[in-house]
């Protein structure tokens, strides 16, 4: 990513520079990884494969981003090559996992992410080759990278299947879910591109980016503790699980001063929105320039916040307000905050890309009508998959729990997702909703999907505890 | 006035049929069901947890509004009912048009239709017949079955495929209603409960969700039950051998596991849990006399059994505590989970009339372990197990599965089957008097791909025309030569 940014500052550089840089970076990382492999003695284990996938996806992401910035066609070739290699390594990791555990990798959040990233990379290649949406990797690859990084933090030991999961329907249900969710992710990316192609004002993206990142930090600050601390869930490294005070009540540790930093970050990421509001109110364009500068500053502060969060969460023992003694925490205990922080930085970077290279982007993307149509097509694939996923889940639930529908939170949210997309289809077909409104709907739908996938698992209790 | 009276039901009907109402209702369903996942729900959450989560007043309000049991609240059911009505009304309102469209296909392209249709194209032809034949051959080669439509003074061609696709939406809506019907049937006549059976026990009383008991018209017996573990100790499989007993006869037997229930007379028995019932099946002991040269002997007995130790002494297995704690010289039962078991043995000597309480394991200050004439060492403990069964009766589930299948079919029609139509009409240019074949096509979805197909068809018609022209001109030459 840093290299891609370096390239952004000097777009005049020849096309080869970035490729060479990314190639060197990949080679360097692979070499470092190889040293590690020699030390550990086994080449093809899951960790190494996943690491290789991460390296290739990162390289592909950088190249796609470079393509987005400079429009150099040759980047795409190398980017899809890197994606192919990443997919290959990812396939290896999936196969290894499958072989080791004796069941397809769908049984835990970690395994689901493994399959999700695989599907996403495969769909990226399909979208690129079949529909010619070359920039899609700019969005999907960073998502894949975040996915792989998250996986490193989640528990990886192979768990045998608990009795309820020993069913063919598990595989049917989860495969369908992965396909459906990946298709939803794709429709989301396409809808975003549509908005760019549809001449939506750059300021609007600015406001949304600022509001989104502000929401992330606001959410993080719900854990703010008196005198500038930040509460994080305590983590038991030996058992690889959160520490519970009693059933369902987690133990929190307070990291001193991190709360202040998050508060500062909140103020900084909100400032572009404030400048935007002022420019609207005073009808003065010069405030927009300040807003854009504020985004740049906010990225620096966000990176600082992320680094501090990473170092604080990884090392050290902290006091807790609820129990005596000192406890450690881990990144795995706060997957939401971590993905939020990374997501915020990613979103801000994407905004800068849009700000600086809008014209090139518009030239590279398919035209708005086409994007609108492809979005609809993707959803018309996602919707039947969602339906089948719910049906398979209901059938399986009927076999296991004795009821096809129990209004469990996961079930209910799957139904809500289904309804949102059903709403999209109805509005499109009967009301002729095209373009922006349809794109907003597609974006909303993906938001609900993400909540169903992650939010329900971590926030709402229920039967569906495995993932 | 009468007009208004008559139009009021009509208006209500149309309000229900409008897409706006449908969407508003859907949004309401989304909001309330989301609320139902965020607010803790009644039957699943323990009352204590509810009280600790919400203040008394908040809980009162939540309970009064039904937000603590959203999915069974009357207003939620009413909402689902309104959604059903909306789907029915919308379908009925739109169905006649669609049915007309479906049952009486538009086969002849009128002039006005010809003017506005896209895509369309005109190909010059020598005469009507050759144009029609060329169109027929081209359509045949596309795997369609063209038919000739007869008009007063000329023929035209019509061909189509997958007209059923137009009905897809109605199939999907009907399937949704079928699923709702199944849900309603289960809501009214279905029930769910649980039944815990010890090994060897027979029962016909199911404990319902609300705590009431329901008597089954037959009873169920658990012959044996067990658990298999993975190497790391986590459970791999729970199984129970069940038998259905009716009128004193075993009518059905099955070993059930999780994911594979027993079904009898529409009632399903699911394996849901397994555990030790805290009761002891058999205790194996080794008894050694403290004095004298008596031999060691092994004793195996169940609770309340008495076994002889020698001619004068007997031992009775008086009490079993699965999880014990000692306080103030008393032994307490801490829980029913097998954790820290203790057994009380009562040793009686007939001649002296003395009895000794012996605790296993020995505890300081409790019992008469030291005074007893025998010492005991526990060898093995076999515990009784129970199987936890979920019992459910869902007479509506077949409507649900039927609905699901139907929805699959409907969605396939909606998204992946395209209704394709082609028309070919020979027309004469009023100015030049020359013949042309007007070709038009329509598809109900995926129009960009269809346009390519349409262009292919036109090209095919043109090549067919050329070949017809060739053969007919060579025929003409032949006939000319024959004359």
PDB file of C-alpha atoms in Angstrom, chain B residues 69 76 83 109 173 204 220 239 241 301 418:
ATOM      1  CA  UNK B  69     -41.792 -11.764  22.458  1.00  0.00           C
ATOM      2  CA  UNK B  76     -46.683  -8.999  14.618  1.00  0.00           C
ATOM      3  CA  UNK B  83     -48.378  -8.647   4.233  1.00  0.00           C
ATOM      4  CA  UNK B 109     -47.561  -7.355 -35.076  1.00  0.00           C
ATOM      5  CA  UNK B 173     -45.771 -14.939  -4.811  1.00  0.00           C
ATOM      6  CA  UNK B 204     -45.702 -40.178  27.114  1.00  0.00           C
ATOM      7  CA  UNK B 220     -41.754 -43.633  24.005  1.00  0.00           C
ATOM      8  CA  UNK B 239     -27.256 -41.377  20.161  1.00  0.00           C
ATOM      9  CA  UNK B 241     -32.128 -46.145  20.930  1.00  0.00           C
ATOM     10  CA  UNK B 301     -24.536 -53.217  43.794  1.00  0.00           C
ATOM     11  CA  UNK B 418     -36.346 -15.385 -20.914  1.00  0.00           C
TER      12      UNK B 418
END
